[in-house]
Tab-separated table of C-alpha atoms in Angstrom:
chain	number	residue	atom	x	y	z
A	6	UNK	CA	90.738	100.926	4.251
A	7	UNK	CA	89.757	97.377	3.090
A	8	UNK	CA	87.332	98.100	0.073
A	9	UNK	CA	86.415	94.367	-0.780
A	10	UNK	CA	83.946	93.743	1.846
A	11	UNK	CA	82.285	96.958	-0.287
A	12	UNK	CA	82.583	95.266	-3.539
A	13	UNK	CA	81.412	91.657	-2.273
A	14	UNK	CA	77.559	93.005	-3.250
A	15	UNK	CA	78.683	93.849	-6.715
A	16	UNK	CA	80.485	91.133	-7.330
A	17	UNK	CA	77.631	88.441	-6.619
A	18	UNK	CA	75.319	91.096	-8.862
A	19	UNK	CA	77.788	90.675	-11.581
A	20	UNK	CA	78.230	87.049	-11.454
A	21	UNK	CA	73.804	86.730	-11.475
A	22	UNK	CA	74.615	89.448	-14.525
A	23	UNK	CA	77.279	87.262	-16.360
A	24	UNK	CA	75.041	83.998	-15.632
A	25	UNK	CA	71.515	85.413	-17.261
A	26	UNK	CA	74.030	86.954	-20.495
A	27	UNK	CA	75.513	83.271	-20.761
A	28	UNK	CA	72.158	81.781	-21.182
A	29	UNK	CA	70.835	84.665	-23.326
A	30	UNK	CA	73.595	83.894	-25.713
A	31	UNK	CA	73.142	80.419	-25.554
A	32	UNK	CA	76.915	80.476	-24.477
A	33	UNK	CA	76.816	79.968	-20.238
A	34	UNK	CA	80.259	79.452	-18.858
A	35	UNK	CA	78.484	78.074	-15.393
A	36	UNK	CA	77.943	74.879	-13.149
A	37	UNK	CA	75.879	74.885	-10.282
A	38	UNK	CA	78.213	72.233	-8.652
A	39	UNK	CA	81.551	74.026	-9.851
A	40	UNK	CA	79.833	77.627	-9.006
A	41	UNK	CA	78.586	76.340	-5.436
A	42	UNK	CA	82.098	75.041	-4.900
A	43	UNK	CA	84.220	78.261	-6.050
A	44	UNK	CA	81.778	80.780	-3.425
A	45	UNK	CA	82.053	78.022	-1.000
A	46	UNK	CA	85.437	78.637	-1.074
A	47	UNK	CA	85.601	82.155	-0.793
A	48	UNK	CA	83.366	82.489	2.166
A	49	UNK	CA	85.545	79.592	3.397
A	50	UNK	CA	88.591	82.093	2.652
A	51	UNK	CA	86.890	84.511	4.275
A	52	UNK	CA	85.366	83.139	7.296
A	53	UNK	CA	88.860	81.398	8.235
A	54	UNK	CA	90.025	84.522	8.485
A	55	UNK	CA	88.442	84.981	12.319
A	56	UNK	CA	90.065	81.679	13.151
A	57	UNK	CA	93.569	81.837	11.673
A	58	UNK	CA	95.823	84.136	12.829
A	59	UNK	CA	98.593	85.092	10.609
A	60	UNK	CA	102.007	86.407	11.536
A	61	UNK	CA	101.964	88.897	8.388
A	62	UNK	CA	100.190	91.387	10.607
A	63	UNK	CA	102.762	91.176	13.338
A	64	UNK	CA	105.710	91.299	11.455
A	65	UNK	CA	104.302	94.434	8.972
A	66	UNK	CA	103.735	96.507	12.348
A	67	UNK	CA	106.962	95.472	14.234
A	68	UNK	CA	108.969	96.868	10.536
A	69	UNK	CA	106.568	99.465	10.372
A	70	UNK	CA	107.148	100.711	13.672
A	71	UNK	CA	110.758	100.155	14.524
A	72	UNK	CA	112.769	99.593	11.109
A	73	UNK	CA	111.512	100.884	8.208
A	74	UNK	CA	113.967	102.897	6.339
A	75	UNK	CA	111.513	106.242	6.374
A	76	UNK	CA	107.663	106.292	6.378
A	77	UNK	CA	106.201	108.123	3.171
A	78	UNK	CA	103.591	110.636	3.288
A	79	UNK	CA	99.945	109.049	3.270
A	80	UNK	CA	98.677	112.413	2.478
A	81	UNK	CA	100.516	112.710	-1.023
A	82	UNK	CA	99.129	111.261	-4.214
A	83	UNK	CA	102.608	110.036	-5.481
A	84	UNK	CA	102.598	107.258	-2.504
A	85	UNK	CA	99.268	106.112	-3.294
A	86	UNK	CA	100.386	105.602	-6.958
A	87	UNK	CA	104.126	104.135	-6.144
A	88	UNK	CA	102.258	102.173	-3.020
A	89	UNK	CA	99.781	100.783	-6.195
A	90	UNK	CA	102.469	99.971	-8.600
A	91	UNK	CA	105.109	98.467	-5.990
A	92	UNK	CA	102.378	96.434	-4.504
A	93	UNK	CA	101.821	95.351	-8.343
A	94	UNK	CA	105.543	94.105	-8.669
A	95	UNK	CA	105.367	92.497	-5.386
A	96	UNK	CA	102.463	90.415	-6.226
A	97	UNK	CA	103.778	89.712	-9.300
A	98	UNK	CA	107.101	88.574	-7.638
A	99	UNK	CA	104.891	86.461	-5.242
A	100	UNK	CA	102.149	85.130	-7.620
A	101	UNK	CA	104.891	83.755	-9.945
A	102	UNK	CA	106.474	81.681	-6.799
A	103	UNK	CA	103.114	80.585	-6.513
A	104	UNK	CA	103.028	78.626	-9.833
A	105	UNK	CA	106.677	77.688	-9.816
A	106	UNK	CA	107.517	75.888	-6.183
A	107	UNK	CA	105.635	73.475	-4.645
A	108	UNK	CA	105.250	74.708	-1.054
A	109	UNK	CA	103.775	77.958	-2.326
A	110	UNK	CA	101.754	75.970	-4.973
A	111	UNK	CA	100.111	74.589	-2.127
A	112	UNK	CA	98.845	77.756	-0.727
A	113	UNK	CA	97.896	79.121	-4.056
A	114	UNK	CA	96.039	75.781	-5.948
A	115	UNK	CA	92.694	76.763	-4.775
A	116	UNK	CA	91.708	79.203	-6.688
A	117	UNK	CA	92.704	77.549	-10.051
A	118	UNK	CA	90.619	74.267	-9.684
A	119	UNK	CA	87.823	75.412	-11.070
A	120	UNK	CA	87.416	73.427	-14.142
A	121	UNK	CA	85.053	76.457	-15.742
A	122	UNK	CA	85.951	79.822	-15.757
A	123	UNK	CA	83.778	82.488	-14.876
A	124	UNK	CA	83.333	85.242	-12.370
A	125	UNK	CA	83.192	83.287	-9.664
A	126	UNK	CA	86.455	81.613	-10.186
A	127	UNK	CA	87.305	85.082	-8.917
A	128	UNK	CA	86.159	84.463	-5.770
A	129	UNK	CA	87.230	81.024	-5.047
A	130	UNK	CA	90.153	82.007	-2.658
A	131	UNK	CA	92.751	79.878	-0.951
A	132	UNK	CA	92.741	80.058	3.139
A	133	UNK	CA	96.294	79.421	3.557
A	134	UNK	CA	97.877	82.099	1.827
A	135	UNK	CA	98.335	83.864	5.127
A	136	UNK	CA	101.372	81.484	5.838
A	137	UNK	CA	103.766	82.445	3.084
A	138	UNK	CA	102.588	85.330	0.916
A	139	UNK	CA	103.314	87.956	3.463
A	140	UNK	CA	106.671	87.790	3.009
A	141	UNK	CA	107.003	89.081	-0.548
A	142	UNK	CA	105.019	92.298	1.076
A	143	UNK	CA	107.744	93.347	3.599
A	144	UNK	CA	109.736	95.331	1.435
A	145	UNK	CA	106.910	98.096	0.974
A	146	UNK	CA	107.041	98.301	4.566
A	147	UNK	CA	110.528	98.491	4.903
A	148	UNK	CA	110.627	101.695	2.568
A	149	UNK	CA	108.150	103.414	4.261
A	150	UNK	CA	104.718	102.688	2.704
A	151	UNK	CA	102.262	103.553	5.783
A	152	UNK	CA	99.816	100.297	6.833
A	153	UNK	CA	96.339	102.448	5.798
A	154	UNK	CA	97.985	102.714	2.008
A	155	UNK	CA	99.286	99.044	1.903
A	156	UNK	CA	95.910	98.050	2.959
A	157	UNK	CA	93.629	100.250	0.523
A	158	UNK	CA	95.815	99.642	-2.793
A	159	UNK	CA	95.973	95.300	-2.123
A	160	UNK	CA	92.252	95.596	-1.714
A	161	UNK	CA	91.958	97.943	-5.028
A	162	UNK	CA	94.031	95.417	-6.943
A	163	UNK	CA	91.820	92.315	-5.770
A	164	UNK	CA	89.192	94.210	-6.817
A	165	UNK	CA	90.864	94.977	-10.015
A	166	UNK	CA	91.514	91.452	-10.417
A	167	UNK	CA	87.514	90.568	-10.280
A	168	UNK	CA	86.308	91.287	-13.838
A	169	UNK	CA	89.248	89.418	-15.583
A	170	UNK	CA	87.330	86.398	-14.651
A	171	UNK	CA	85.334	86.167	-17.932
A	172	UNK	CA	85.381	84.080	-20.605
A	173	UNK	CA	82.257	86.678	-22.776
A	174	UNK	CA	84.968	89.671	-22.779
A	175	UNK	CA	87.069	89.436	-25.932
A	176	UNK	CA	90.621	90.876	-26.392
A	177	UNK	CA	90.909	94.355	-25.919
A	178	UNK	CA	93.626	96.010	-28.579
A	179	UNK	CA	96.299	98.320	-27.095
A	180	UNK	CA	94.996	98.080	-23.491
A	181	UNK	CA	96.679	94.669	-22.643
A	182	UNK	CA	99.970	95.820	-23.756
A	183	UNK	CA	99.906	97.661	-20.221
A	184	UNK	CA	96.900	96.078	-18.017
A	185	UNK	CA	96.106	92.828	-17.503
A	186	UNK	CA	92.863	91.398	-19.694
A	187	UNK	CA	90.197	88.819	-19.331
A	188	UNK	CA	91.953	87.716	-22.205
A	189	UNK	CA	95.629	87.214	-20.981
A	190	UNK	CA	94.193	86.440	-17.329
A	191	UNK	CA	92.199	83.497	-19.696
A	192	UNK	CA	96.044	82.317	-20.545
A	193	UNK	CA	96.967	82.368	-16.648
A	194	UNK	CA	94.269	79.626	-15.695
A	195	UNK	CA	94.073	77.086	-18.710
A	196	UNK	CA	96.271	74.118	-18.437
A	197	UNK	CA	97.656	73.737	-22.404
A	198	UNK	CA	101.225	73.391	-22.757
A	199	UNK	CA	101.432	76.879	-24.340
A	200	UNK	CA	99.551	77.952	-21.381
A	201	UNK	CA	101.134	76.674	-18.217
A	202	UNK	CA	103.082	79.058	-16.068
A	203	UNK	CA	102.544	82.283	-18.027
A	204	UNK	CA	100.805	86.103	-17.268
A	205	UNK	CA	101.585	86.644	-13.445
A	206	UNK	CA	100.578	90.286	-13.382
A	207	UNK	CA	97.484	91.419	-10.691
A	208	UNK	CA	96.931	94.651	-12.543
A	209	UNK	CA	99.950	95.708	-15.033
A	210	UNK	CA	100.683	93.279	-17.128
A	211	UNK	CA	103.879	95.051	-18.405
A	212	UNK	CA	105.687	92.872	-15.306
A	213	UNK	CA	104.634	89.660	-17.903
A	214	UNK	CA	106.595	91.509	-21.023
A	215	UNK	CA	109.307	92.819	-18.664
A	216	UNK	CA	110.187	89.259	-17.433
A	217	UNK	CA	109.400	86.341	-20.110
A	218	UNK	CA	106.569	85.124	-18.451
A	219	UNK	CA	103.446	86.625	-21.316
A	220	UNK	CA	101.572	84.707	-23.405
A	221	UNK	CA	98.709	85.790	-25.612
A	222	UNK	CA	95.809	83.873	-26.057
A	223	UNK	CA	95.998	82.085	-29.222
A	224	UNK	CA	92.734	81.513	-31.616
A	225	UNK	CA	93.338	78.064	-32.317
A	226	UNK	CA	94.331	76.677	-29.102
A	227	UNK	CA	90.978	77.304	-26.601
A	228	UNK	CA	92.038	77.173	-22.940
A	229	UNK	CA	91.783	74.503	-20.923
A	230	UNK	CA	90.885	75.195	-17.275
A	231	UNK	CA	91.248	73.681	-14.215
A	232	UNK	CA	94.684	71.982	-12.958
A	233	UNK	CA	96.997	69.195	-14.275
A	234	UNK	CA	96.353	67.046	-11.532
A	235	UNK	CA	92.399	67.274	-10.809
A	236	UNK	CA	91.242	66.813	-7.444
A	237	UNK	CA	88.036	65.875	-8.943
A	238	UNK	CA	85.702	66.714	-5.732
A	239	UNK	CA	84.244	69.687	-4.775
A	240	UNK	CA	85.840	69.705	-0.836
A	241	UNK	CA	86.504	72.438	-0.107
A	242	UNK	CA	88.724	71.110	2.873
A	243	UNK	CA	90.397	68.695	0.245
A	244	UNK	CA	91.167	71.787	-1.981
A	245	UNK	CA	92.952	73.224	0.317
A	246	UNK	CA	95.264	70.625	1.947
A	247	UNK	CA	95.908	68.186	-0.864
A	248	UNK	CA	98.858	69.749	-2.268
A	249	UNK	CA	100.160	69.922	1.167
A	250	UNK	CA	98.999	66.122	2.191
A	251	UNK	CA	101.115	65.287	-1.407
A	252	UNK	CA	104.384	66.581	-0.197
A	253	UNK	CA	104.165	65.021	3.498
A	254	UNK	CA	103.921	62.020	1.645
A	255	UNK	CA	106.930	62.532	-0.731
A	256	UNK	CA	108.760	63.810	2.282
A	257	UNK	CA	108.165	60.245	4.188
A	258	UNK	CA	108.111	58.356	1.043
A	259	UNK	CA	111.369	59.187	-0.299
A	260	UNK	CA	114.712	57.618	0.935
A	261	UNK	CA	117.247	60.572	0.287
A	262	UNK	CA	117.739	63.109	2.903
A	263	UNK	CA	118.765	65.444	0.307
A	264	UNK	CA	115.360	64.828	-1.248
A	265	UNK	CA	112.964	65.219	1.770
A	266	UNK	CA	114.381	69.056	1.712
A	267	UNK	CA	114.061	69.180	-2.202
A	268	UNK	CA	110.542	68.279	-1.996
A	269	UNK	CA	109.662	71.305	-0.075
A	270	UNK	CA	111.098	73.583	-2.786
A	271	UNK	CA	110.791	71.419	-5.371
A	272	UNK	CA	109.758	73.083	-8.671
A	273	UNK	CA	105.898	72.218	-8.766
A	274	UNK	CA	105.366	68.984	-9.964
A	275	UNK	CA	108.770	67.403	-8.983
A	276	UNK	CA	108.764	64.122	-7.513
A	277	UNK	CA	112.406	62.120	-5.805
A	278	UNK	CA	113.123	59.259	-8.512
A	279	UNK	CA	112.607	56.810	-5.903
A	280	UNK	CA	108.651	57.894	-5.497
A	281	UNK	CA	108.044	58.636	-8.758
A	282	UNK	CA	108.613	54.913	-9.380
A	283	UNK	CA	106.963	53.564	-7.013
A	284	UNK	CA	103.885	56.180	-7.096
A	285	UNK	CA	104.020	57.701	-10.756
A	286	UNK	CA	101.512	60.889	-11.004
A	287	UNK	CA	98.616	60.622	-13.712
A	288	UNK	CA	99.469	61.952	-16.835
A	289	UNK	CA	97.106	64.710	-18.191
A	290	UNK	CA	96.123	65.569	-21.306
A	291	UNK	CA	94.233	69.109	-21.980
A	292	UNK	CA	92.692	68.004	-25.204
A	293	UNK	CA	91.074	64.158	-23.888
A	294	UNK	CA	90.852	65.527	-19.951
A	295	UNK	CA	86.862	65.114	-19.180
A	296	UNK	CA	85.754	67.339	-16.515
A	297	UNK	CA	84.431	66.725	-13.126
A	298	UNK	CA	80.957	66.833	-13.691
A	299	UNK	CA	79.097	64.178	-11.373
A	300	UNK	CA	75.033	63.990	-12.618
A	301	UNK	CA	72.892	64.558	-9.476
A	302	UNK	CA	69.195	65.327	-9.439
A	303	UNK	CA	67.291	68.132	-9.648
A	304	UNK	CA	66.147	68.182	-5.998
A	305	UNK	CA	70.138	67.450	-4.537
A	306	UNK	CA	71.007	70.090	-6.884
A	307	UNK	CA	68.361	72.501	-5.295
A	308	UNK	CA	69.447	71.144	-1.914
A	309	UNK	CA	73.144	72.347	-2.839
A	310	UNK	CA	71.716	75.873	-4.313
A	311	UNK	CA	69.536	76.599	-1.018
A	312	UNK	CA	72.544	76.037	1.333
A	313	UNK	CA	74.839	78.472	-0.835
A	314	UNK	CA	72.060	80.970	-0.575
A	315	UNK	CA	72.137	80.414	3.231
A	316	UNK	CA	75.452	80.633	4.402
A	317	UNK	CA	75.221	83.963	1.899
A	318	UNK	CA	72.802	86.051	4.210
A	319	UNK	CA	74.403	84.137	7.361
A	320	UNK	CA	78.160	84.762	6.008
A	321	UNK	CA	78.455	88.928	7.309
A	322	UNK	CA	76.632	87.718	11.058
A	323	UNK	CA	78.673	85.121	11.118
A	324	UNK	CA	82.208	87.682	10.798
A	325	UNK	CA	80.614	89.821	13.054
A	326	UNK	CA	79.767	87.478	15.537
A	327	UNK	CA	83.123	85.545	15.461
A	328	UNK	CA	84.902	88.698	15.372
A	329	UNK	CA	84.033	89.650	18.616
A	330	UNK	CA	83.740	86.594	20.116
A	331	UNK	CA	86.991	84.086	19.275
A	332	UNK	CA	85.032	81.012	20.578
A	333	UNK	CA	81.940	81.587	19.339
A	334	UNK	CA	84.093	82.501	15.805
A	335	UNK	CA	85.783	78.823	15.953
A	336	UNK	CA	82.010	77.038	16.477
A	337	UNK	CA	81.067	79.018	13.716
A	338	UNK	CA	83.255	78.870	11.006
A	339	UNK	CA	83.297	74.697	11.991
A	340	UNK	CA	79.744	75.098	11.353
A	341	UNK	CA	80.429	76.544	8.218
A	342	UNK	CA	82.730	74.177	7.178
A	343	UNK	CA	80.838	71.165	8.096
A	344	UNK	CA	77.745	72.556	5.619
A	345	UNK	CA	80.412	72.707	2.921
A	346	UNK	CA	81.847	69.901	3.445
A	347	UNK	CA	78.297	67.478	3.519
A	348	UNK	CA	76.935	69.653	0.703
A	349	UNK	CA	79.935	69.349	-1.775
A	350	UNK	CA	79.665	65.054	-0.627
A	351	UNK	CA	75.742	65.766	-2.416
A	352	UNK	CA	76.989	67.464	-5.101
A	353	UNK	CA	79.816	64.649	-6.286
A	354	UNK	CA	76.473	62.217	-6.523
A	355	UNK	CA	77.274	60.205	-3.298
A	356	UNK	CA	75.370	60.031	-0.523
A	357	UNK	CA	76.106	62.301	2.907
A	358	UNK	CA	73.468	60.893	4.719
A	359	UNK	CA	75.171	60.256	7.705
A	360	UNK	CA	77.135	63.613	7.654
A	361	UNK	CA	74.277	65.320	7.152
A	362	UNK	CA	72.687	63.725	10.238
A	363	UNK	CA	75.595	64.247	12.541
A	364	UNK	CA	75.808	67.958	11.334
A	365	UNK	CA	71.899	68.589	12.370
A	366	UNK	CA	72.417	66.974	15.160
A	367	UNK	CA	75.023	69.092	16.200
A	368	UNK	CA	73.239	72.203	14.658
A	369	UNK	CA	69.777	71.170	17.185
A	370	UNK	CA	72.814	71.009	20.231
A	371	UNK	CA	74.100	74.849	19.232
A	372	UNK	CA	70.928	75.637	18.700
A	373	UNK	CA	69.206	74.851	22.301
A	374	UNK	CA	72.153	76.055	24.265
A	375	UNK	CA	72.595	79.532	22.257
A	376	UNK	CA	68.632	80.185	23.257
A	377	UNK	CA	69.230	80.259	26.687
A	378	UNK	CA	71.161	83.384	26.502
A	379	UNK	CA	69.138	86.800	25.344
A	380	UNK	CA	72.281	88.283	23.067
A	381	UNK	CA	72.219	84.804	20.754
A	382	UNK	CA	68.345	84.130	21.135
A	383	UNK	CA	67.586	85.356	17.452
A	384	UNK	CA	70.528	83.690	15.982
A	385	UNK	CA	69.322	80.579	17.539
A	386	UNK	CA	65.865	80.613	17.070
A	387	UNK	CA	66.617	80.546	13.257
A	388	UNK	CA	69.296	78.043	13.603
A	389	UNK	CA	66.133	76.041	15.035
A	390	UNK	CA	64.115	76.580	12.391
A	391	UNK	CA	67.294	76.097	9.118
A	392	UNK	CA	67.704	72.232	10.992
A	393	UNK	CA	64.392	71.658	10.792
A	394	UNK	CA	63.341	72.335	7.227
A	395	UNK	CA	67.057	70.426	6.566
A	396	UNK	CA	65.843	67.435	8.628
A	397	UNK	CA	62.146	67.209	6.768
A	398	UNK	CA	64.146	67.063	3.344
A	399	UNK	CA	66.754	64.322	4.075
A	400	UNK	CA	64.365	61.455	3.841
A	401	UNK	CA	63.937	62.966	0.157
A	402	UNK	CA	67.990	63.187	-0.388
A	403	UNK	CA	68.159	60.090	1.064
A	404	UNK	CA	66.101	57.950	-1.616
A	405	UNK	CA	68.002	60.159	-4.710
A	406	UNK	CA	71.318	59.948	-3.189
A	407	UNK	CA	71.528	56.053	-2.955
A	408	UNK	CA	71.121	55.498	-6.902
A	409	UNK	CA	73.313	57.832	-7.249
A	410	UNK	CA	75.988	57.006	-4.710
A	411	UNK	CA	75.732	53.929	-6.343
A	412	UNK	CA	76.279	55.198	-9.610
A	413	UNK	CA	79.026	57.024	-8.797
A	414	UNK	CA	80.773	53.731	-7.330
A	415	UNK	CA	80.855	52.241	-10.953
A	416	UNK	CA	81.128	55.267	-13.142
């Protein structure tokens, strides 16, 4: 069983929790614009889901099925725990990867570009990790761990992984000698040089100490979030693909064969000689870097906070809707995606003006033709009436957003 879904209410409660502590203490760890972004890109993780189809699944049932060595007993505690520790190791095995090669970089970049770090960096998941990170799963399924356990334990240790997000939880004595912390999961996102590459672990952190790869948070050297090369937008599309657009363009850029196959397993980072001269990457600097923080007004910012709010109590109709219906799913999640996308464009202080009209537009079109059919009537009655309020307030955007687009221009 798949107990995230389950969790997803008590991780927004915690997150409103952590937010109203922060403020208490005078000490609040969120954005709006950086908060709206990370959720955006969990229900963008989540949503792409009905759309994407992975070949993970496939290849876990063919093994499970036809050649895995034996299948283990679901029924006895001792596979649940081996099932929860192996799946540990494996993530471990496949999380480190992540950091250290540029294809798997790619798939994995998401969630650390968050340039705050709170509980919902948690949730601000990648949407391509279905193309790679199967693979380092295949050997549980080769030795016999049944689907329903594989299933239940990577959900317990996402889940696990939720409340390391948290920069109010200090270090916690002899407990992060075996689990990972808030504290050493505080190492794994900042970007100082003692930082970079270091505490892999999901749940154990012993796989860090086994293999050279822990680091403990040091008192005078405060982490530095985010990622050495800032996208510096809020895209949620542009999140996702950038790493990938980067090594396209190395691939056509450079003249070496040898290096158009490097660049694919590159160490992360690498560049051929021949493009790194010709198109150097910034250098970054953790102690000088200036975060992303475009000044928008109150009323964009509200504009933002409404639509997050939105495609919240849409998000589960939206699954369930697209899950039984792979069309309907695709215009959907494309809805989805095109809120994001024009909202984020708000939140960076530049105007969206004309994205935002073409995405009404095409909201009014969905809209009318869903409420001539009785089973999407409701949905698009209130479709109907979300276009309209967002139509009344774009005159409004639209006087804000042009001193600001503006100002973002020459800032």
């Amino acid at each position: 069983m798949d107990y995230v879904p389950l969790a997803v209410p008590f991780f927004l409660l915690a997150i409103l929790l952590e937010f109203i502590f922060g403020w208490l203490k005078n000490n609040n760890t969120y954005r709006l614009n950086d908060t709206v972004s990370s959720l955006f890109m969990g229900s963008l993780s989540t949503a792409s889901k009905i759309v994407l189809i992975g070949v993970g699944g496939a290849v876990f049932y063919a093994i499970e099925t036809h050649y895995a060595l034996w299948r283990m007993d679901d029924s006895l505690l001792i596979t649940w725990i081996f099932a929860f520790v192996a799946y540990d190791l494996c993530y471990y095995c496949f999380h480190r990867i992540g950091h250290e090669r540029q294809i798997f970089w790619a798939s994995h970049v998401a969630h650390h570009q968050s340039e705050e770090y709170n509980l919902s960096t948690a949730l601000r998941q990648t949407s391509s990790s279905f193309l790679l990170n199967w693979i380092f799963y295949v050997p549980l399924f080769l030795i016999g761990v049944p689907a329903k356990v594989f299933v239940s334990v990577a959900s317990i240790n996402l889940i696990y992984q939720f409340w390391v997000h948290s920069q109010h939880i200090p270090k916690l004595g002899w407990y992060e000698l075996f689990f990972v912390s808030p504290s050493n999961h505080r190492v794994h996102h900042a970007t100082n040089d003692i930082y970079i590459d270091k505490n892999y672990g999901g749940v154990f952190i012993i796989w860090d100490r086994m293999f050279g790869t822990f680091q403990e948070e040091q008192e005078d050297e405060p982490c530095v979030y985010g990622i050495r090369g800032p996208i510096r937008s809020f895209n949620p599309l542009w999140a996702n693909i950038h790493i990938y657009l980067g090594i396209v363009k190395d691939f056509f850029r450079t003249e070496k064969f040898k290096d158009k196959l490097r660049v694919l397993v590159a160490r992360t980072g690498w560049q051929p000689d021949d493009v790194a001269k010709k198109f150097p990457s910034k250098e970054y600097n953790p102690k000088t870097y200036i975060k992303f923080d475009p000044k928008v007004s109150k009323l964009i910012s509200f504009y933002g906070f409404i639509q997050l709010i939105v495609l919240a109590i849409i998000g589960p109709f939206i699954i369930e809707y697209g899950s039984s219906n792979y069309i309907l799913g695709v215009i959907y999640v494309g809805m989805l995606v095109f809120t994001m996308v024009s909202t984020s464009r708000w939140l960076e202080g530049r105007s969206a003006m004309y994205m935002e009209i073409s995405r009404l537009f095409i909201f009014t079109i969905v809209g009318l033709f869903g409420s001539q059919y009785s089973q999407t009537y409701d949905a698009a009655i209130y479709l109907l009436i979300y276009t309209l309020i967002n139509f009344i307030a774009l005159p409004f955007l639209g006087k804000i957003s042009n001193n600001q687009s503006t100002a973002y221009q020459h800032g």
